[in-house]
Coordinates of C-alpha atoms in Angstrom, one line a residue:
Chain A
M185 CA 45.3 27.0 -11.2
T186 CA 47.3 26.6 -8.1
D187 CA 47.3 23.7 -5.7
A188 CA 48.1 24.8 -2.2
H189 CA 49.3 21.3 -1.2
G190 CA 51.6 21.0 -4.1
S191 CA 50.0 17.6 -4.2
T192 CA 50.4 15.9 -7.6
A193 CA 49.2 12.6 -6.1
V194 CA 46.3 12.1 -8.4
S195 CA 47.4 8.6 -8.9
A196 CA 46.2 6.3 -11.6
G197 CA 43.1 4.3 -10.9
A198 CA 41.5 6.5 -8.1
A199 CA 38.7 7.2 -10.3
A200 CA 39.0 4.4 -12.8
G201 CA 35.5 3.3 -13.7
A202 CA 34.7 -0.4 -13.5
G203 CA 33.1 -0.6 -17.0
G204 CA 34.3 0.6 -20.3
R205 CA 34.7 4.3 -20.8
A206 CA 33.1 6.4 -23.5
A207 CA 35.7 8.0 -25.7
P208 CA 36.5 11.6 -24.7
G209 CA 34.3 14.2 -26.4
T210 CA 31.4 11.8 -27.0
A211 CA 28.1 12.5 -25.2
L212 CA 28.0 10.5 -21.9
L213 CA 25.0 12.0 -20.1
E214 CA 22.2 13.3 -22.3
V215 CA 19.3 15.2 -21.0
D216 CA 16.4 15.8 -23.4
G217 CA 13.4 18.0 -22.8
L218 CA 13.6 17.5 -19.0
T219 CA 10.6 19.2 -17.3
S220 CA 9.9 19.0 -13.6
A221 CA 7.9 21.0 -11.0
Y222 CA 7.4 21.4 -7.3
G223 CA 3.7 21.5 -7.1
P224 CA 2.4 24.2 -9.4
V225 CA 5.9 25.8 -9.7
R226 CA 7.7 24.7 -12.8
A227 CA 11.4 24.5 -12.0
L228 CA 12.7 22.9 -15.2
D229 CA 11.1 23.7 -18.5
G230 CA 12.3 21.4 -21.3
V231 CA 16.0 21.4 -20.5
T232 CA 18.2 19.8 -23.1
L233 CA 21.9 19.4 -22.6
S234 CA 24.7 16.8 -22.8
A235 CA 27.8 16.2 -20.8
E236 CA 30.6 14.8 -22.7
A237 CA 33.0 12.1 -21.5
G238 CA 36.3 13.4 -20.2
R239 CA 35.0 16.9 -19.9
I240 CA 33.8 19.3 -17.3
T241 CA 30.4 20.7 -18.2
A242 CA 29.3 23.6 -16.0
V243 CA 25.7 24.6 -15.6
L244 CA 25.5 28.2 -14.6
G245 CA 22.7 30.6 -13.6
A246 CA 21.3 32.7 -10.8
N247 CA 19.5 31.5 -7.7
G248 CA 16.3 29.8 -8.7
A249 CA 17.4 29.1 -12.3
G250 CA 16.7 25.4 -11.7
K251 CA 20.3 24.2 -11.4
T252 CA 19.8 22.1 -8.3
T253 CA 16.5 20.8 -9.5
L254 CA 18.3 19.8 -12.7
L255 CA 20.8 17.6 -10.8
R256 CA 18.1 16.2 -8.5
T257 CA 15.9 15.3 -11.5
I258 CA 18.8 13.6 -13.3
S259 CA 19.6 11.4 -10.3
G260 CA 16.0 10.6 -9.6
L261 CA 15.4 12.5 -6.4
V262 CA 12.8 14.6 -8.2
R263 CA 10.5 12.8 -10.7
P264 CA 10.4 14.5 -14.0
Q265 CA 7.1 15.3 -15.6
A266 CA 8.5 15.0 -19.1
G267 CA 11.8 14.4 -20.9
R268 CA 14.5 11.8 -20.9
V269 CA 17.9 11.2 -19.3
T270 CA 20.3 8.7 -20.8
L271 CA 23.7 7.6 -19.5
D272 CA 25.9 6.2 -22.2
G273 CA 22.9 5.4 -24.2
E274 CA 20.9 3.7 -21.4
D275 CA 17.6 5.3 -20.5
I276 CA 17.8 6.0 -16.8
T277 CA 14.9 8.5 -16.5
R278 CA 12.8 6.3 -14.2
A279 CA 15.6 4.3 -12.5
P280 CA 15.4 4.4 -8.7
V281 CA 17.8 6.8 -6.9
E282 CA 19.6 3.8 -5.2
A283 CA 20.4 2.3 -8.6
M284 CA 22.1 5.4 -10.1
V285 CA 25.5 5.0 -8.4
G286 CA 25.7 1.4 -9.7
K287 CA 25.1 2.7 -13.2
G288 CA 28.1 5.0 -12.8
M289 CA 26.6 8.3 -11.7
A290 CA 27.7 9.9 -8.4
H291 CA 25.7 12.9 -7.3
V292 CA 27.2 15.1 -4.6
P293 CA 24.2 17.1 -3.4
E294 CA 24.1 20.8 -2.4
G295 CA 25.4 21.5 1.1
R296 CA 28.1 18.9 0.8
G297 CA 26.2 15.8 2.0
V298 CA 28.7 14.8 4.6
I299 CA 27.1 12.5 7.1
A300 CA 28.1 14.5 10.2
E301 CA 27.7 11.7 12.8
L302 CA 30.0 9.3 11.0
T303 CA 33.8 9.5 11.0
V304 CA 35.7 10.6 7.9
D305 CA 36.7 7.0 7.2
E306 CA 33.1 5.8 7.7
N307 CA 31.9 8.4 5.2
L308 CA 34.3 7.1 2.6
R309 CA 33.2 3.5 3.3
V310 CA 29.6 4.4 2.7
G311 CA 30.6 5.5 -0.7
S312 CA 31.9 2.1 -1.6
L313 CA 29.2 0.0 0.2
F314 CA 27.3 -0.8 -2.9
R315 CA 30.4 -2.3 -4.6
G316 CA 30.9 -5.0 -1.9
K317 CA 34.4 -5.5 -0.6
V318 CA 36.8 -2.8 -1.7
E319 CA 40.6 -2.9 -1.4
R320 CA 42.1 -0.7 1.3
S321 CA 44.4 0.7 -1.3
E322 CA 41.6 2.5 -3.0
F323 CA 41.0 4.4 0.3
D324 CA 44.6 5.2 0.5
R325 CA 44.5 6.7 -3.0
V326 CA 41.7 9.0 -2.0
Y327 CA 43.7 10.0 1.1
D328 CA 46.7 10.6 -1.2
I329 CA 44.6 13.0 -3.3
F330 CA 43.2 14.8 -0.2
P331 CA 45.9 14.7 2.5
R332 CA 44.0 17.1 4.6
I333 CA 41.2 14.6 5.3
A334 CA 43.7 11.8 5.7
E335 CA 44.9 13.4 8.9
R336 CA 41.3 13.5 10.2
R337 CA 40.2 10.1 9.1
D338 CA 39.0 8.9 12.6
N339 CA 37.4 12.3 13.5
A340 CA 33.6 12.8 13.3
A341 CA 32.9 14.5 10.0
H342 CA 31.1 17.4 11.7
T343 CA 34.5 18.6 13.0
L344 CA 35.7 19.2 9.4
S345 CA 35.9 22.7 7.9
G346 CA 33.8 23.5 4.8
G347 CA 36.7 22.9 2.4
E348 CA 37.6 19.6 4.1
R349 CA 33.9 18.5 3.8
Q350 CA 34.0 19.2 0.1
M351 CA 37.1 17.2 -0.3
L352 CA 35.5 14.3 1.7
V353 CA 32.4 14.2 -0.4
I354 CA 34.4 14.3 -3.6
G355 CA 36.6 11.6 -2.3
R356 CA 33.6 9.6 -1.3
A357 CA 32.1 9.9 -4.7
L358 CA 35.4 8.8 -6.3
L359 CA 35.2 5.6 -4.2
A360 CA 32.0 4.8 -6.0
Q361 CA 34.1 4.7 -9.2
P362 CA 31.7 7.0 -11.2
R363 CA 31.8 7.6 -14.9
I364 CA 30.2 10.9 -14.3
L365 CA 30.3 13.1 -11.2
L366 CA 27.4 15.4 -10.5
L367 CA 28.5 18.3 -8.3
D368 CA 26.1 20.8 -6.8
E369 CA 27.6 24.1 -5.9
P370 CA 31.0 22.8 -4.6
S371 CA 32.2 26.4 -4.1
L372 CA 29.3 27.4 -1.8
G373 CA 30.7 29.1 1.3
L374 CA 34.3 28.4 0.6
A375 CA 37.2 30.8 0.5
P376 CA 38.4 31.6 -3.0
R377 CA 41.7 29.9 -2.4
I378 CA 40.0 26.6 -1.4
V379 CA 37.6 26.9 -4.4
A380 CA 40.6 27.2 -6.7
Q381 CA 42.3 24.2 -5.1
I382 CA 39.2 22.0 -5.4
F383 CA 38.5 23.0 -9.0
G384 CA 42.2 22.4 -9.7
L385 CA 42.0 18.9 -8.4
L386 CA 38.8 18.2 -10.4
R387 CA 40.6 19.4 -13.5
K388 CA 43.4 17.0 -12.8
L389 CA 41.1 14.1 -12.2
V390 CA 39.3 14.8 -15.4
D391 CA 42.5 15.1 -17.4
S392 CA 44.4 12.2 -16.0
E393 CA 41.7 9.8 -15.1
G394 CA 39.1 10.4 -17.8
L395 CA 36.5 11.3 -15.2
S396 CA 33.5 13.3 -16.5
V397 CA 31.9 16.1 -14.5
L398 CA 28.6 17.9 -14.6
L399 CA 29.1 20.9 -12.4
V400 CA 26.4 23.2 -11.2
E401 CA 27.6 26.6 -10.0
Q402 CA 26.4 30.1 -9.1
N403 CA 30.0 31.2 -9.0
A404 CA 30.3 31.4 -12.8
R405 CA 33.7 32.9 -13.0
S406 CA 35.4 30.1 -11.1
A407 CA 33.4 27.5 -12.8
L408 CA 34.1 28.7 -16.3
S409 CA 37.8 28.9 -15.6
V410 CA 37.9 25.2 -15.0
A411 CA 35.1 23.9 -17.3
D412 CA 35.2 22.9 -20.9
V413 CA 31.6 23.6 -21.7
G414 CA 29.2 26.0 -20.1
V415 CA 25.4 25.8 -20.1
V416 CA 23.5 28.9 -18.9
L417 CA 20.2 28.3 -17.3
N418 CA 17.5 30.9 -16.6
L419 CA 14.1 30.3 -15.1
G420 CA 14.3 26.6 -15.9
R421 CA 15.3 27.0 -19.5
V422 CA 18.6 26.7 -21.3
V423 CA 19.6 30.2 -22.6
V424 CA 22.9 29.3 -24.2
T425 CA 25.4 26.4 -24.5
D426 CA 28.9 27.1 -25.6
Q427 CA 32.6 26.5 -25.0
A428 CA 33.5 27.9 -21.6
R429 CA 36.1 30.3 -23.0
S430 CA 33.5 31.7 -25.5
L431 CA 31.1 32.3 -22.6
M432 CA 33.9 34.0 -20.7
A433 CA 34.5 36.3 -23.6
D434 CA 30.8 37.2 -24.1
E435 CA 30.5 40.3 -22.0
G436 CA 26.8 40.9 -22.7
L437 CA 25.9 37.4 -21.7
R438 CA 28.0 37.6 -18.6
H439 CA 26.3 40.8 -17.4
A440 CA 22.8 39.5 -18.2
Y441 CA 23.0 36.1 -16.7
L442 CA 26.2 35.4 -14.8
G443 CA 26.6 38.5 -12.7
F444 CA 30.3 39.3 -13.5
Chain B
M182 CA 24.7 -1.6 54.6
Q183 CA 23.0 -4.8 53.6
Q184 CA 19.9 -2.9 52.7
F185 CA 21.9 -0.5 50.6
V186 CA 23.5 -3.4 48.7
N187 CA 20.1 -5.0 48.1
V188 CA 18.4 -1.8 47.0
T189 CA 21.3 -1.1 44.7
L190 CA 21.3 -4.5 43.2
S191 CA 17.6 -4.6 42.5
G192 CA 17.9 -1.1 41.1
L193 CA 20.5 -2.2 38.7
T194 CA 18.5 -5.2 37.6
Q195 CA 15.4 -3.2 37.0
G196 CA 17.5 -0.5 35.4
M197 CA 18.8 -3.0 32.8
I198 CA 15.3 -3.7 31.7
Y199 CA 14.5 0.0 31.4
S200 CA 17.7 0.4 29.5
A201 CA 16.7 -2.2 27.0
F202 CA 13.3 -0.7 26.5
A203 CA 14.8 2.8 26.2
L204 CA 17.3 1.4 23.6
A205 CA 14.4 0.1 21.5
L206 CA 12.9 3.6 21.5
V207 CA 16.2 5.3 20.8
L208 CA 17.0 3.0 17.8
I209 CA 13.7 3.9 16.2
W210 CA 13.9 7.6 17.1
R211 CA 17.3 8.2 15.6
S212 CA 16.6 6.4 12.3
T213 CA 13.1 7.6 11.7
R214 CA 12.5 10.5 14.2
I215 CA 9.4 8.7 15.5
V216 CA 8.7 7.8 19.1
N217 CA 7.3 4.4 18.9
F218 CA 4.5 4.5 21.5
A219 CA 3.4 1.0 20.3
Q220 CA 6.7 -0.6 21.4
G221 CA 5.2 -1.6 24.7
S222 CA 2.1 -3.4 23.4
M223 CA 4.2 -5.0 20.6
A224 CA 6.5 -6.4 23.3
A225 CA 3.4 -7.5 25.3
A226 CA 2.1 -9.3 22.2
T227 CA 5.4 -11.3 22.0
A228 CA 5.3 -12.1 25.7
F229 CA 1.8 -13.7 25.1
I230 CA 3.2 -15.6 22.1
A231 CA 5.9 -16.9 24.4
L232 CA 3.4 -17.8 27.1
A233 CA 1.2 -19.7 24.6
I234 CA 4.3 -21.7 23.5
I235 CA 5.2 -22.5 27.1
N236 CA 1.7 -23.5 27.9
A237 CA 1.8 -25.8 24.9
G238 CA 4.6 -27.7 26.7
A239 CA 7.7 -26.2 25.0
S240 CA 10.7 -25.0 27.1
Y241 CA 11.2 -21.4 28.1
W242 CA 14.2 -21.1 25.7
V243 CA 12.2 -22.2 22.7
A244 CA 9.5 -19.7 23.6
L245 CA 12.1 -17.0 24.1
V246 CA 13.6 -17.5 20.7
V247 CA 10.3 -17.7 18.9
A248 CA 9.1 -14.6 20.8
L249 CA 12.1 -12.6 19.8
I250 CA 11.8 -13.6 16.1
A251 CA 8.1 -12.7 16.3
G252 CA 9.1 -9.3 17.7
F253 CA 11.5 -8.8 14.8
V254 CA 8.8 -9.7 12.2
M255 CA 6.3 -7.5 13.9
G256 CA 8.6 -4.5 14.1
A257 CA 9.6 -4.9 10.4
L258 CA 6.0 -5.3 9.3
V259 CA 4.8 -2.4 11.3
E260 CA 7.5 -0.1 9.7
R261 CA 6.8 -1.4 6.2
I262 CA 3.0 -1.4 6.3
I263 CA 1.9 1.2 8.8
I264 CA 4.8 3.6 9.4
R265 CA 6.2 4.0 5.9
P266 CA 3.1 5.8 4.5
V267 CA 3.4 8.5 7.3
E268 CA 7.2 8.8 7.3
G269 CA 8.3 12.2 6.1
G270 CA 4.8 13.6 6.7
P271 CA 3.8 15.9 9.6
E272 CA 5.3 14.5 12.8
L273 CA 1.9 14.4 14.5
N274 CA 0.7 11.8 12.0
A275 CA 3.3 9.3 13.1
V276 CA 2.6 10.0 16.8
I277 CA -1.1 9.4 16.3
V278 CA -0.4 6.2 14.3
T279 CA 1.9 4.7 16.9
L280 CA -0.5 5.7 19.7
G281 CA -3.4 4.1 17.8
L282 CA -1.3 1.0 17.3
F283 CA -0.5 0.9 21.0
V284 CA -4.2 0.8 21.9
A285 CA -5.1 -1.6 19.0
I286 CA -2.5 -4.2 19.8
Q287 CA -3.4 -4.1 23.5
A288 CA -7.1 -4.6 22.7
L289 CA -6.2 -7.4 20.3
I290 CA -4.2 -9.2 23.1
A291 CA -7.2 -8.9 25.4
I292 CA -9.5 -10.4 22.7
I293 CA -7.2 -13.3 21.9
A294 CA -5.7 -14.1 25.3
G295 CA -8.2 -12.6 27.7
S296 CA -7.5 -9.9 30.2
S297 CA -6.9 -11.9 33.3
F298 CA -3.6 -12.1 35.0
Q299 CA -1.5 -15.1 33.9
S300 CA 1.8 -16.1 35.6
F301 CA 4.9 -16.0 33.4
P302 CA 7.7 -18.4 34.2
T303 CA 11.4 -17.6 34.6
P304 CA 14.1 -20.1 33.8
F305 CA 16.1 -19.4 36.9
G306 CA 15.3 -19.2 40.6
V307 CA 14.3 -16.0 42.3
R308 CA 15.9 -16.8 45.7
G309 CA 18.9 -14.5 46.5
F310 CA 22.4 -15.8 46.7
T311 CA 23.7 -16.3 50.2
I312 CA 27.0 -14.8 51.3
G313 CA 28.0 -16.1 54.7
D314 CA 24.6 -16.1 56.5
T315 CA 23.1 -13.1 54.7
T316 CA 21.0 -13.4 51.7
I317 CA 21.4 -10.7 49.1
A318 CA 19.0 -9.4 46.5
L319 CA 21.0 -10.8 43.7
T320 CA 19.2 -13.8 42.3
P321 CA 19.9 -16.2 39.4
T322 CA 17.1 -14.5 37.6
S323 CA 18.6 -11.0 38.0
L324 CA 21.9 -12.3 36.7
Y325 CA 20.0 -13.7 33.7
V326 CA 18.3 -10.4 33.2
I327 CA 21.6 -8.4 33.4
G328 CA 23.5 -10.9 31.3
S329 CA 20.9 -11.2 28.5
V330 CA 20.6 -7.4 28.1
L331 CA 24.4 -7.1 28.0
V332 CA 24.7 -9.8 25.4
V333 CA 22.0 -8.1 23.2
M334 CA 23.7 -4.7 23.6
A335 CA 27.1 -6.2 22.7
L336 CA 25.6 -7.8 19.6
L337 CA 24.1 -4.5 18.6
V338 CA 27.4 -2.6 19.1
A339 CA 29.2 -5.2 17.0
L340 CA 26.5 -4.9 14.3
F341 CA 26.7 -1.1 14.1
R342 CA 30.5 -0.8 14.5
F343 CA 31.9 -3.7 12.6
T344 CA 29.6 -4.7 9.8
R345 CA 28.7 -3.2 6.5
T346 CA 25.0 -3.6 7.2
G347 CA 25.5 -1.7 10.4
L348 CA 27.3 1.1 8.6
A349 CA 24.5 1.2 6.0
M350 CA 22.0 1.4 8.8
R351 CA 23.8 4.3 10.4
A352 CA 24.2 6.1 7.1
S353 CA 20.5 5.7 6.5
A354 CA 19.6 7.0 9.9
F355 CA 21.8 10.1 9.7
G356 CA 21.7 11.0 6.1
Q357 CA 18.8 9.4 4.3
E358 CA 19.2 11.3 1.0
V359 CA 23.0 11.0 0.8
A360 CA 22.8 7.3 1.6
R361 CA 20.3 6.7 -1.2
L362 CA 22.5 8.6 -3.6
L363 CA 25.3 6.3 -2.6
G364 CA 23.3 3.3 -3.4
V365 CA 22.2 2.3 0.1
R366 CA 18.7 0.8 0.2
V367 CA 17.5 3.1 2.9
G368 CA 13.9 1.7 3.1
R369 CA 15.3 -1.8 3.7
M370 CA 17.6 -0.5 6.4
L371 CA 14.8 1.3 8.2
T372 CA 12.7 -1.8 8.1
L373 CA 15.7 -3.8 9.6
G374 CA 16.1 -1.1 12.2
W375 CA 12.5 -1.3 13.4
G376 CA 12.8 -5.1 13.5
L377 CA 15.9 -5.0 15.6
A378 CA 14.5 -2.4 17.9
A379 CA 11.4 -4.5 18.4
V380 CA 13.6 -7.5 19.3
V381 CA 15.2 -5.4 22.1
G382 CA 11.8 -4.1 23.2
S383 CA 10.4 -7.6 23.3
L384 CA 13.4 -8.8 25.3
S385 CA 12.7 -6.2 27.9
G386 CA 9.0 -7.2 27.9
L387 CA 9.9 -10.9 28.5
L388 CA 12.4 -10.1 31.2
I389 CA 10.1 -7.8 33.2
A390 CA 7.4 -10.5 32.9
G391 CA 9.6 -13.3 34.2
G392 CA 8.5 -14.6 37.6
G393 CA 5.5 -12.2 37.6
F394 CA 2.2 -11.9 35.9
V395 CA 1.2 -10.8 32.4
Y396 CA -2.0 -9.1 31.3
P397 CA -2.7 -7.0 28.2
A398 CA -1.6 -3.7 29.9
Y399 CA 1.3 -5.2 32.0
M400 CA 3.9 -3.2 30.0
D401 CA 2.3 0.2 30.7
S402 CA 4.6 1.2 33.6
L403 CA 7.7 0.0 31.7
I404 CA 6.7 2.2 28.8
V405 CA 6.8 5.2 31.1
F406 CA 10.1 4.2 32.7
G407 CA 11.6 3.3 29.3
F408 CA 10.5 6.6 27.9
V409 CA 11.9 8.5 30.9
A410 CA 15.2 6.6 30.6
A411 CA 15.4 7.4 26.9
V412 CA 14.8 11.1 27.4
L413 CA 17.2 11.1 30.3
G414 CA 19.8 9.9 27.8
G415 CA 18.9 12.3 25.1
L416 CA 16.7 10.1 22.9
D417 CA 19.4 10.2 20.3
S418 CA 22.1 8.3 22.1
P419 CA 22.1 4.5 22.6
I420 CA 24.7 4.8 25.3
G421 CA 22.5 7.5 26.9
A422 CA 19.5 5.2 26.9
I423 CA 21.5 2.5 28.7
V424 CA 23.0 4.9 31.3
G425 CA 19.6 6.6 31.6
G426 CA 17.9 3.3 32.3
L427 CA 20.4 2.4 35.0
I428 CA 20.2 5.8 36.6
L429 CA 16.4 5.6 36.7
G430 CA 16.4 2.0 38.0
L431 CA 18.7 3.0 40.9
A432 CA 16.8 6.2 41.6
L433 CA 13.5 4.5 41.8
S434 CA 14.9 1.6 43.8
Y435 CA 16.4 4.0 46.4
I436 CA 13.1 5.9 46.6
S437 CA 11.0 2.8 47.2
G438 CA 13.7 1.3 49.5
Y439 CA 14.4 4.3 51.7
V440 CA 11.5 6.7 51.5
D441 CA 8.6 6.1 53.8
R442 CA 5.8 4.5 51.7
G443 CA 8.2 5.0 48.8
S444 CA 6.9 2.2 46.7
A445 CA 3.7 4.2 46.2
L446 CA 5.9 7.1 44.9
V447 CA 7.8 5.1 42.2
N448 CA 5.5 6.0 39.3
V449 CA 5.2 9.7 40.2
S450 CA 8.9 9.9 40.9
A451 CA 9.7 8.7 37.4
L452 CA 7.5 11.5 36.0
V453 CA 9.1 14.1 38.3
I454 CA 12.5 13.0 37.0
L455 CA 11.2 13.4 33.4
M456 CA 9.9 16.9 34.2
V457 CA 13.2 18.0 35.8
V458 CA 15.3 16.7 33.0
L459 CA 13.1 18.4 30.4
L460 CA 13.3 21.7 32.4
V461 CA 17.0 21.6 33.2
R462 CA 18.6 19.7 30.4
P463 CA 16.0 19.3 27.6
G464 CA 18.6 17.6 25.4
G465 CA 19.1 14.9 27.9
L466 CA 22.2 14.1 29.9
F467 CA 24.1 13.0 26.9
A468 CA 22.9 15.5 24.4
S469 CA 24.9 15.4 21.2
S470 CA 22.3 17.3 19.2
T471 CA 24.7 20.1 18.6
A472 CA 26.5 17.8 16.2
R473 CA 23.3 17.3 14.2
R474 CA 22.2 19.4 11.3
A475 CA 18.6 19.7 10.5

């Protein structure tokens, strides 16, 4: 994976969680039998999966497979009809949305979630509001990771390009010091080069900082190239869960569900 | 020349009050996408609270502070109890609710305080300052009006620009869902926003009452002027509301000062200005709506 900036500035501590960290490879976020619906339309039908600490777990599937609903139900934006979500053993199924970030879960919603009217710097500050006073150096670390947005820090966020917006929202999520990052379609509408760059940075953050990521993607090829584990979702159900490279190698599955 | 100065000064003073009322509307519009038609009668209610305190023998300043606090509490309660259930629903529901509240509060004032005209005091004189041997239309009261609105606006700017609460309020206004995901208690911020807006609205109601009369419907024309000023400024922009209020104050003052029988044209002129703005620049003079996503 190439990094167009040649930036290797993923410095220690940028994503260092406040609390203790689960050992790599152990289940951090567990979803068990999650079912939710929009009115009569059932979007998730008993989804069970787990995201391991220090890994990137990619949830793949076509439009309407329930990927976005899955993330929205995990973070409490959508109330589940059945099932359980636990984070590091703590049941968070019915916790209020506002409390999730304090428990170590940062959800970057679909469509980037930049607050367009605020400046870049203000967007970052919103990410750290719940923590009280935050050292300026933590912001500098985020700007080191994403030099492109550092140049724009006093500009209104609506002036940023799609790729810069994605960097901003990931940086903002890092300031929340999450144990797990929920990313909804980060590649949406971005040039392949930018996608590669952002996924490369994610990989670095996971490898060097022990961040855990639950990634939802329609762009299965890119997602599998960076992920450790892949979960294929179809019509609200899990079809298969496997190592990313095994999914990559399974031509039948790729044709049937992943479209490449 | 002297007449021009006088007309301009009184236009600016009135305009400041329109600005404050427009600001109250804008603060609520940009956080909850609701035009608070009840703002006028909420402000009238606080003016009657102030009047009751003054009639009981307390000073104007005590009454002012209590009235502004009452305005805050009223705004916060209205949001929490009456507006919250219709937030996010069809827009018309919120419109009907605030219109209903407007009528209901006005009726309640009439029931409690009566509907007769009662004079409302002002802490400063209403005689113009004298320069040489000419008296200009700048009075201690108009200085007080301009000064108090400026102080409140400066405090609001400081709150929004420099405090964490202000940032959380702006984040809640512009990106509710994202703010919640980032741990901001959006509901609490919206309540706070309504409370602060009601304080600004109440201030405009107390200022326009000063030296004049209050009765349950005394805010009705200010509601129209404040709304026109807010639309003039684009409804979304606090700066726009302030400039819109000043422009409207000056325009109406020139019309009543220079046009034959102009004072009878003031109300209709405000509405004509509203129509022209909506036809020519529906986004207002300071439209920034292009920056806004749905």
